[in-house]
Coordinates of C-alpha atoms in Angstrom, one line a residue:
M1 CA -67.9 -33.4 -87.4
D2 CA -65.5 -31.2 -88.4
K3 CA -62.0 -31.3 -87.6
V4 CA -60.5 -29.6 -85.1
L5 CA -58.0 -26.9 -85.8
C6 CA -55.3 -26.9 -83.9
V7 CA -52.5 -24.0 -84.4
D8 CA -49.1 -23.9 -83.4
L9 CA -47.5 -20.6 -80.8
D10 CA -44.4 -20.0 -80.9
G11 CA -43.4 -18.5 -85.1
C12 CA -47.1 -19.1 -86.6
L13 CA -48.8 -17.6 -83.9
V14 CA -46.3 -15.1 -83.1
R15 CA -43.5 -13.9 -85.1
T16 CA -41.0 -14.8 -81.8
D17 CA -40.1 -17.5 -79.8
L18 CA -41.4 -17.4 -76.2
L19 CA -38.4 -19.1 -75.1
Y20 CA -36.3 -17.6 -75.8
E21 CA -38.5 -14.7 -74.7
S22 CA -38.9 -15.4 -71.4
L23 CA -35.0 -16.5 -71.5
L24 CA -34.7 -12.1 -71.8
L25 CA -37.7 -11.9 -69.6
L26 CA -35.9 -13.5 -66.4
L27 CA -32.3 -12.3 -68.2
R28 CA -33.6 -8.5 -67.7
R29 CA -34.7 -9.2 -63.8
N30 CA -31.9 -10.3 -62.9
P31 CA -28.0 -11.7 -64.7
A32 CA -27.5 -14.2 -62.3
Y33 CA -30.1 -16.3 -63.5
L34 CA -28.1 -17.3 -66.2
L35 CA -25.8 -19.8 -63.8
L36 CA -29.1 -21.6 -62.8
L37 CA -30.0 -21.9 -66.6
P38 CA -28.0 -25.4 -67.2
F39 CA -28.6 -27.0 -64.4
W40 CA -32.3 -26.1 -65.3
L41 CA -31.6 -27.7 -68.7
L42 CA -29.8 -31.4 -66.9
G43 CA -34.3 -31.7 -65.9
G44 CA -35.1 -31.7 -70.2
K45 CA -35.9 -28.9 -71.6
A46 CA -39.5 -28.2 -70.9
H47 CA -38.8 -28.3 -67.7
L48 CA -35.6 -24.9 -68.3
K49 CA -39.3 -23.8 -69.8
A50 CA -41.1 -24.0 -66.5
Q51 CA -39.0 -22.7 -64.3
I52 CA -38.6 -19.7 -66.5
A53 CA -42.1 -19.5 -67.0
R54 CA -43.2 -20.0 -63.6
R55 CA -40.4 -16.7 -62.5
I56 CA -41.5 -13.7 -65.6
E57 CA -44.4 -11.7 -65.5
L58 CA -45.6 -12.5 -69.7
D59 CA -47.2 -9.5 -71.4
P60 CA -49.5 -11.0 -74.1
A61 CA -50.8 -8.0 -75.4
T62 CA -47.7 -6.5 -77.0
L63 CA -46.5 -9.6 -78.6
P64 CA -45.8 -10.0 -82.2
Y65 CA -49.5 -11.8 -83.3
D66 CA -49.3 -13.0 -87.1
P67 CA -52.5 -11.2 -88.3
R68 CA -53.2 -13.5 -90.9
V69 CA -52.9 -17.3 -88.5
L70 CA -55.3 -14.8 -86.4
E71 CA -57.7 -13.8 -88.6
A72 CA -57.7 -17.6 -89.6
V73 CA -58.5 -18.6 -86.0
R74 CA -60.9 -16.2 -86.0
A75 CA -62.8 -16.8 -88.4
S76 CA -63.2 -20.5 -87.5
R77 CA -66.1 -22.2 -85.8
R78 CA -64.8 -25.2 -85.1
T79 CA -62.9 -26.4 -82.1
R80 CA -59.9 -24.1 -81.8
V81 CA -57.1 -25.8 -79.3
L82 CA -54.1 -23.5 -78.8
C83 CA -51.3 -26.9 -79.4
T84 CA -47.6 -25.7 -79.0
A85 CA -44.2 -27.5 -77.7
A86 CA -44.0 -24.0 -75.0
D87 CA -44.8 -23.5 -71.6
A88 CA -48.7 -24.4 -70.6
R89 CA -48.5 -21.2 -67.7
L90 CA -47.6 -19.4 -70.4
A91 CA -49.8 -21.1 -73.2
G92 CA -51.8 -20.6 -70.8
Q93 CA -52.2 -16.8 -71.0
V94 CA -51.9 -16.2 -74.4
A95 CA -55.3 -17.7 -74.9
A96 CA -57.0 -15.8 -71.5
H97 CA -56.0 -12.8 -73.7
L98 CA -57.1 -14.1 -77.3
G99 CA -60.5 -15.1 -75.7
L100 CA -60.1 -18.1 -79.5
F101 CA -59.1 -21.0 -77.8
D102 CA -61.6 -23.8 -76.5
E103 CA -58.2 -26.1 -75.4
V104 CA -55.0 -25.6 -75.3
V105 CA -52.2 -28.6 -74.8
A106 CA -48.7 -27.4 -74.1
S107 CA -45.4 -28.2 -72.3
D108 CA -45.5 -29.1 -68.1
G109 CA -43.4 -29.5 -66.8
T110 CA -42.5 -33.1 -67.8
T111 CA -43.1 -33.6 -71.4
N112 CA -42.2 -31.5 -73.8
L113 CA -44.7 -31.0 -76.4
G114 CA -42.5 -30.6 -80.2
G115 CA -43.0 -32.9 -83.4
R116 CA -43.5 -36.1 -82.5
E117 CA -44.5 -36.0 -79.5
K118 CA -47.1 -33.3 -80.2
A119 CA -48.3 -35.8 -83.2
R120 CA -49.0 -38.5 -80.6
V121 CA -51.1 -36.2 -77.7
L122 CA -52.8 -34.7 -80.5
V123 CA -53.6 -38.5 -82.8
E124 CA -54.4 -39.7 -78.9
R125 CA -56.8 -36.6 -79.0
Y126 CA -58.0 -36.5 -82.0
G127 CA -57.9 -39.6 -84.3
V128 CA -55.2 -39.7 -87.8
G129 CA -56.6 -37.1 -89.4
G130 CA -59.2 -35.6 -87.2
F131 CA -57.6 -32.4 -87.4
D132 CA -56.2 -29.3 -89.3
Y133 CA -53.1 -28.3 -87.7
I134 CA -51.6 -24.9 -88.8
G135 CA -48.2 -24.8 -88.4
N136 CA -44.1 -22.7 -89.8
H137 CA -41.4 -25.4 -88.8
H138 CA -39.6 -28.5 -90.2
V139 CA -40.8 -30.3 -87.3
D140 CA -44.8 -29.9 -87.8
L141 CA -44.0 -32.9 -90.7
H142 CA -44.6 -35.1 -88.1
V143 CA -48.3 -33.3 -87.1
W144 CA -49.0 -32.9 -90.8
R145 CA -47.7 -36.3 -92.0
H146 CA -51.6 -37.6 -90.0
A147 CA -53.4 -34.1 -89.8
N148 CA -56.8 -33.8 -92.3
E149 CA -54.7 -30.5 -94.1
A150 CA -51.9 -29.2 -93.2
W151 CA -51.4 -24.8 -92.7
I152 CA -48.5 -23.3 -93.1
A153 CA -47.6 -20.0 -91.7
N154 CA -44.0 -17.4 -92.1
A155 CA -42.8 -20.8 -93.4
P156 CA -40.6 -20.9 -96.8
D157 CA -42.1 -22.7 -100.3
S158 CA -39.5 -25.2 -99.5
L159 CA -41.9 -26.5 -96.4
A160 CA -45.2 -26.1 -98.0
R161 CA -44.0 -28.5 -100.8
R162 CA -42.7 -30.6 -98.2
A163 CA -46.4 -30.6 -96.4
A164 CA -47.8 -31.6 -99.3
A165 CA -45.7 -34.3 -99.7
V166 CA -47.3 -36.1 -97.0
S167 CA -50.8 -33.7 -96.2
R168 CA -53.3 -32.1 -97.9
V169 CA -51.7 -28.5 -98.0
G170 CA -54.8 -26.1 -96.4
A171 CA -53.6 -22.8 -96.4
H172 CA -50.0 -21.0 -97.3
W173 CA -49.4 -17.9 -96.1
P174 CA -45.8 -17.1 -96.4
G175 CA -43.2 -15.7 -94.4
E176 CA -41.2 -11.7 -94.7
R177 CA -38.8 -12.1 -97.8
R178 CA -35.3 -12.6 -96.7
S179 CA -33.0 -9.5 -97.0
L180 CA -29.8 -8.4 -95.4
L181 CA -32.8 -4.5 -94.9
P182 CA -33.6 -6.1 -91.2
W183 CA -30.0 -6.5 -90.1
I184 CA -28.7 -3.4 -91.3
K185 CA -31.2 -1.9 -89.1
A186 CA -30.6 -4.3 -86.2
I187 CA -26.7 -3.5 -86.3
R188 CA -27.6 0.5 -86.5
L189 CA -25.5 1.6 -88.9
H190 CA -26.7 4.6 -89.0
Q191 CA -25.2 4.6 -85.4
W192 CA -21.4 4.2 -86.4
L193 CA -21.5 7.7 -87.3
K194 CA -21.1 8.3 -83.9
N195 CA -18.0 6.6 -84.0
L196 CA -16.6 9.1 -86.0
L197 CA -15.0 10.4 -82.9
V198 CA -12.4 7.7 -83.0
F199 CA -10.8 10.6 -85.7
V200 CA -11.6 14.0 -83.3
P201 CA -8.0 12.6 -81.3
L202 CA -6.3 11.9 -84.7
L203 CA -7.5 15.7 -86.9
A204 CA -6.9 17.7 -83.3
A205 CA -3.0 16.6 -83.1
H206 CA -2.3 17.5 -86.7
R207 CA -1.9 13.3 -87.7
V208 CA -4.7 12.6 -90.6
L209 CA -1.4 12.5 -93.3
D210 CA 0.2 9.6 -90.6
P211 CA 0.0 6.2 -92.8
V212 CA 0.2 4.8 -89.4
A213 CA -2.0 6.4 -87.3
A214 CA -5.0 7.3 -89.4
S215 CA -4.7 3.0 -90.4
Q216 CA -5.1 2.1 -87.0
A217 CA -7.6 4.9 -85.9
V218 CA -9.4 3.2 -89.0
L219 CA -9.5 0.2 -87.0
A220 CA -10.9 1.8 -83.5
F221 CA -13.3 3.0 -85.3
L222 CA -14.4 -0.8 -87.1
A223 CA -13.4 -1.7 -83.7
F224 CA -16.9 0.5 -81.5
G225 CA -18.8 -0.3 -84.4
L226 CA -19.3 -3.5 -84.1
C227 CA -18.9 -3.7 -81.2
A228 CA -21.3 -1.6 -80.5
S229 CA -23.8 -3.2 -82.7
G230 CA -23.5 -6.0 -80.8
A231 CA -24.5 -3.9 -77.4
Y232 CA -27.2 -2.5 -80.0
L233 CA -28.5 -6.1 -80.6
V234 CA -28.3 -6.9 -76.9
N235 CA -30.5 -3.7 -75.6
D236 CA -32.9 -4.3 -78.3
L237 CA -32.8 -8.1 -77.3
L238 CA -33.6 -6.9 -73.3
D239 CA -36.2 -4.1 -74.3
L240 CA -38.5 -5.6 -76.2
H241 CA -41.8 -5.2 -74.0
S242 CA -40.2 -1.4 -73.7
D243 CA -40.2 -1.2 -77.5
R244 CA -43.5 -3.1 -78.8
Q245 CA -45.4 0.0 -76.5
H246 CA -43.1 2.7 -78.4
P247 CA -44.9 4.3 -81.6
R248 CA -42.0 3.5 -83.5
K249 CA -39.8 0.9 -81.6
Q250 CA -41.7 -1.0 -82.0
R251 CA -40.7 -2.1 -85.7
R252 CA -37.1 -2.3 -84.6
P253 CA -36.9 -5.9 -86.3
F254 CA -37.0 -8.1 -83.5
A255 CA -39.7 -6.8 -81.3
S256 CA -42.1 -6.9 -84.8
G257 CA -41.0 -10.6 -85.2
R258 CA -38.8 -9.6 -88.3
L259 CA -36.2 -11.6 -87.0
P260 CA -35.5 -14.9 -84.6
I261 CA -34.6 -13.2 -81.1
L262 CA -32.3 -16.8 -81.1
H263 CA -30.6 -14.7 -84.4
G264 CA -30.2 -12.1 -82.8
L265 CA -28.6 -14.1 -79.5
L266 CA -25.4 -15.5 -81.7
A267 CA -24.8 -12.5 -83.2
A268 CA -24.1 -10.3 -80.2
P269 CA -21.7 -12.1 -78.6
L270 CA -19.5 -13.2 -83.0
L271 CA -20.0 -9.3 -83.7
T272 CA -18.4 -8.1 -80.1
L273 CA -15.8 -10.8 -80.5
G274 CA -14.7 -9.2 -83.9
G275 CA -15.1 -5.2 -82.4
G276 CA -11.9 -7.4 -79.7
L277 CA -9.9 -8.6 -82.3
L278 CA -9.7 -5.5 -84.5
A279 CA -8.9 -3.3 -81.0
W280 CA -6.3 -5.4 -80.6
L281 CA -5.2 -5.5 -84.3
A282 CA -5.2 -1.8 -83.9
A283 CA -3.5 -1.0 -80.3
P284 CA -3.2 -3.5 -77.8
A285 CA -3.7 -1.0 -74.7
F286 CA -7.3 -0.2 -76.8
V287 CA -9.1 -3.1 -76.3
P288 CA -8.7 -2.0 -72.3
V289 CA -10.8 0.5 -73.4
L290 CA -13.5 -1.3 -75.4
L291 CA -13.7 -3.2 -73.2
L292 CA -14.9 -0.4 -70.7
Y293 CA -17.2 1.1 -73.4
W294 CA -19.1 -2.5 -74.6
L295 CA -19.5 -3.3 -69.8
T296 CA -20.7 0.2 -70.2
T297 CA -23.8 -0.6 -72.9
L298 CA -24.2 -4.4 -70.6
G299 CA -25.1 -2.1 -67.7
Y300 CA -27.0 -0.3 -69.1
S301 CA -29.0 -2.0 -71.3
L302 CA -29.6 -4.3 -67.8
W303 CA -29.9 -0.9 -65.2
F304 CA -28.2 2.2 -65.8
K305 CA -31.0 3.4 -68.5
R306 CA -33.3 3.3 -65.8
I307 CA -32.1 5.9 -63.3
E308 CA -32.8 9.5 -64.7
M309 CA -30.4 11.5 -64.7
L310 CA -28.0 8.1 -65.0
D311 CA -28.9 6.9 -67.6
V312 CA -27.9 10.2 -70.0
T313 CA -25.2 10.7 -67.8
V314 CA -24.2 6.9 -68.9
L315 CA -24.8 8.3 -72.6
A316 CA -22.6 11.0 -72.7
G317 CA -19.7 8.8 -70.6
L318 CA -20.1 6.9 -73.6
Y319 CA -19.8 9.0 -76.6
T320 CA -16.6 10.5 -74.1
L321 CA -15.0 6.8 -74.6
R322 CA -15.1 7.3 -78.2
I323 CA -12.4 9.6 -77.8
I324 CA -10.5 8.5 -75.2
G325 CA -10.0 5.3 -77.3
G326 CA -8.9 6.7 -80.7
A327 CA -6.6 8.9 -77.9
V328 CA -5.1 5.8 -77.2
A329 CA -5.2 3.5 -80.5
V330 CA -3.1 6.6 -82.2
G331 CA -0.9 7.6 -79.1
V332 CA -1.3 10.5 -78.9
P333 CA -2.1 12.6 -75.4
L334 CA -5.6 13.5 -74.1
S335 CA -6.7 16.4 -74.1
F336 CA -8.4 17.9 -71.7
W337 CA -10.1 20.7 -73.3
L338 CA -11.0 17.4 -75.4
L339 CA -12.6 16.2 -72.9
A340 CA -14.4 18.5 -70.9
F341 CA -15.8 19.6 -73.8
S342 CA -17.2 16.5 -75.3
M343 CA -18.6 15.7 -71.7
F344 CA -20.9 17.9 -71.7
I345 CA -22.1 18.5 -75.3
F346 CA -23.1 15.3 -75.4
L347 CA -24.5 15.0 -72.2
S348 CA -26.5 17.9 -73.6
L349 CA -27.3 15.7 -76.5
A350 CA -27.7 12.8 -74.0
I351 CA -30.6 14.7 -71.9
L352 CA -31.9 16.3 -75.6
K353 CA -32.6 12.4 -76.8
R354 CA -34.3 12.2 -73.6
Y355 CA -36.6 15.2 -73.6
T356 CA -38.4 14.5 -76.8
E357 CA -38.6 11.4 -76.1
L358 CA -40.5 12.4 -73.3
A359 CA -42.8 15.1 -75.5
A360 CA -43.9 12.2 -77.6
L361 CA -45.8 10.5 -74.4
V362 CA -47.2 14.4 -74.3
G363 CA -49.3 13.4 -76.8
E364 CA -50.1 9.8 -76.3
G365 CA -52.0 10.3 -73.2
R366 CA -49.3 8.9 -71.3
A367 CA -47.8 10.0 -68.4
R368 CA -44.0 7.6 -67.7
A369 CA -42.2 6.4 -70.2
S370 CA -42.3 2.7 -69.9
G371 CA -38.3 1.5 -69.0
R372 CA -37.5 4.8 -68.6
G373 CA -37.6 7.0 -65.0
Y374 CA -38.9 9.8 -66.1
A375 CA -42.4 11.7 -65.7
I376 CA -43.9 14.3 -68.2
E377 CA -43.1 16.0 -65.2
D378 CA -39.7 16.1 -65.7
L379 CA -40.2 18.1 -69.0
P380 CA -39.1 21.4 -67.4
L381 CA -36.1 20.2 -66.0
L382 CA -34.3 18.3 -68.8
Q383 CA -35.5 21.1 -71.2
S384 CA -33.1 23.6 -68.6
L385 CA -30.8 21.2 -67.3
G386 CA -30.0 20.4 -71.6
G387 CA -29.5 24.0 -72.6
A388 CA -27.1 24.5 -69.8
A389 CA -24.8 21.5 -70.9
G390 CA -24.5 22.8 -74.0
Y391 CA -24.3 26.2 -73.3
I392 CA -21.3 25.1 -70.8
A393 CA -19.6 23.1 -74.2
V394 CA -19.1 26.3 -75.9
L395 CA -17.8 28.1 -72.0
V396 CA -15.3 25.1 -72.1
L397 CA -14.2 25.5 -75.8
A398 CA -14.1 29.9 -75.9
L399 CA -11.7 29.1 -72.9
Y400 CA -9.8 26.8 -74.9
I401 CA -9.5 29.1 -77.6
N402 CA -7.6 31.6 -74.7
S403 CA -5.6 28.8 -73.7
S404 CA -1.5 28.2 -74.4
D405 CA -3.0 25.3 -76.0
S406 CA -5.0 26.8 -78.9
V407 CA -1.6 28.6 -79.9
A408 CA 0.5 25.9 -80.2
L409 CA -1.6 23.4 -82.3
Y410 CA -2.7 27.2 -84.7
S411 CA -0.6 30.5 -86.6
R412 CA -4.2 31.8 -85.9
P413 CA -5.8 31.0 -83.2
Q414 CA -7.4 34.3 -83.0
A415 CA -10.3 32.9 -85.6
L416 CA -11.3 29.8 -83.6
W417 CA -14.4 32.4 -81.8
L418 CA -16.1 31.7 -84.7
L419 CA -16.9 28.2 -83.6
C420 CA -18.7 29.6 -80.4
P421 CA -21.7 31.3 -82.4
L422 CA -21.8 28.5 -84.7
L423 CA -22.2 26.5 -81.5
L424 CA -23.8 28.2 -79.4
Y425 CA -26.8 28.6 -82.5
W426 CA -27.2 24.7 -83.5
V427 CA -27.3 24.0 -79.6
S428 CA -30.6 27.0 -79.1
R429 CA -31.7 25.6 -82.5
A430 CA -31.7 21.7 -82.0
W431 CA -33.4 22.8 -78.2
A432 CA -36.4 24.9 -79.2
L433 CA -37.3 22.2 -82.3
A434 CA -37.3 20.3 -79.5
H435 CA -39.7 22.3 -78.1
R436 CA -41.9 23.0 -80.8
G437 CA -42.1 19.1 -81.5
R438 CA -40.1 19.2 -83.9
M439 CA -37.0 17.1 -83.4
H440 CA -36.4 13.2 -84.2
D441 CA -35.7 11.7 -80.7
D442 CA -32.6 10.0 -81.9
P443 CA -29.8 13.5 -81.9
V444 CA -27.6 12.1 -84.3
V445 CA -29.6 10.8 -87.1
F446 CA -31.1 15.1 -87.2
A447 CA -27.6 16.2 -87.5
A448 CA -26.8 13.9 -89.8
T449 CA -29.8 14.6 -91.7
D450 CA -30.6 18.3 -91.2
R451 CA -29.4 21.0 -93.8
V452 CA -29.2 23.2 -91.2
S453 CA -26.6 21.2 -89.0
L454 CA -24.7 19.5 -91.9
L455 CA -24.3 23.9 -92.7
V456 CA -23.0 25.0 -89.7
A457 CA -20.4 21.7 -89.3
A458 CA -19.4 22.9 -92.7
L459 CA -18.8 25.8 -91.7
C460 CA -16.8 25.2 -88.7
G461 CA -14.7 22.9 -90.8
V462 CA -13.8 26.0 -92.3
V463 CA -13.0 27.5 -89.2
L464 CA -10.6 25.5 -88.3
L465 CA -9.1 25.6 -91.9
V466 CA -8.2 29.4 -91.7
A467 CA -6.8 29.1 -87.8
L468 CA -4.4 26.6 -89.1

């Protein structure tokens, strides 16, 4: 008689953990559920899983399945059992989606089917040596000890050696080699370019050679960077479902399963607290600005980004908050002209980002953006609003050049007029590229890698030097 093939789910068949997946879906639905989690946990881990599972809708089609394990299950012609510590409701949905399993054995709201308990249930059902088991965690050693063969997936060689000491190893599919690259992508280190905006007030006030002010600006830059990275982790964790339906975002570390969700849940608050500490060192008055930035990004991740037009307005405000933070950290007065210019130019860029994402849906035959409030019918509206916002930003710059404030800071303010045609060209070109489908879906990445954009930035720098 063929041995039964038993397959673990979390971290094995799927490169994620359904407990944390379901928890994030629950919190995205209503963050107030966070207050109920400790009371549910008092009833045991299985009770917690059941309470979460009954309140969320899981889409099994979007989960990051391990193709090696999936192929092994498909190729098997014997009885196949999905055996997991995940809640039975979620495990059943996965099994129904795949159509590969004859039975599902899972946590039932009372018993948490993990480790020794899983081993006990499998021995009762199939007997010692009556099954092969595919697992990925050290707690699976309790199961492998009673299995006919141990199959190890997404685990290091050290676990395979420990499994070989208690059972015969049938197969070993190693996990991805650990590296810092997934974390660099997850915290979006390249997005720290946005935080260079904190230096704008320092430059505008002509205090760049002041060592105290410069050090405060550097601390503010790092504080924004850590806080923003923590916010990016939260955003990616809450956006797992929609990211997995996006052609590019599905490769993000958490969406693809390259990084464990639990690690992200731990790293996000640590990064945020680190940013808060640096903010205090920069200037105590800077802390409320960073707190407002963090609260706004959290609100954006939970609610604002799903509301059309409010999302781009909030994004523009977050850019402007960086400039406000730089001014507060350095201790220079806020400029009306600078804030007005930044709000309009970044509103244009935020709309450009949405326009590019929406235009990409046309080629995919989709009518709406997942997790957003836009439909493809909004493309002409976004194009007109985004271009207008960019041109208004240049108008604000022109009015500033003609004001008494520019005369007080520049010996040759007339030279600043050269900035207007440069910016008009850049804004017009960016929108023309987006219209032709040649714009990167992140304008910051576009500006940092596009040769023409870098040349325009260099020319603007020359104009400012001449105006001094």
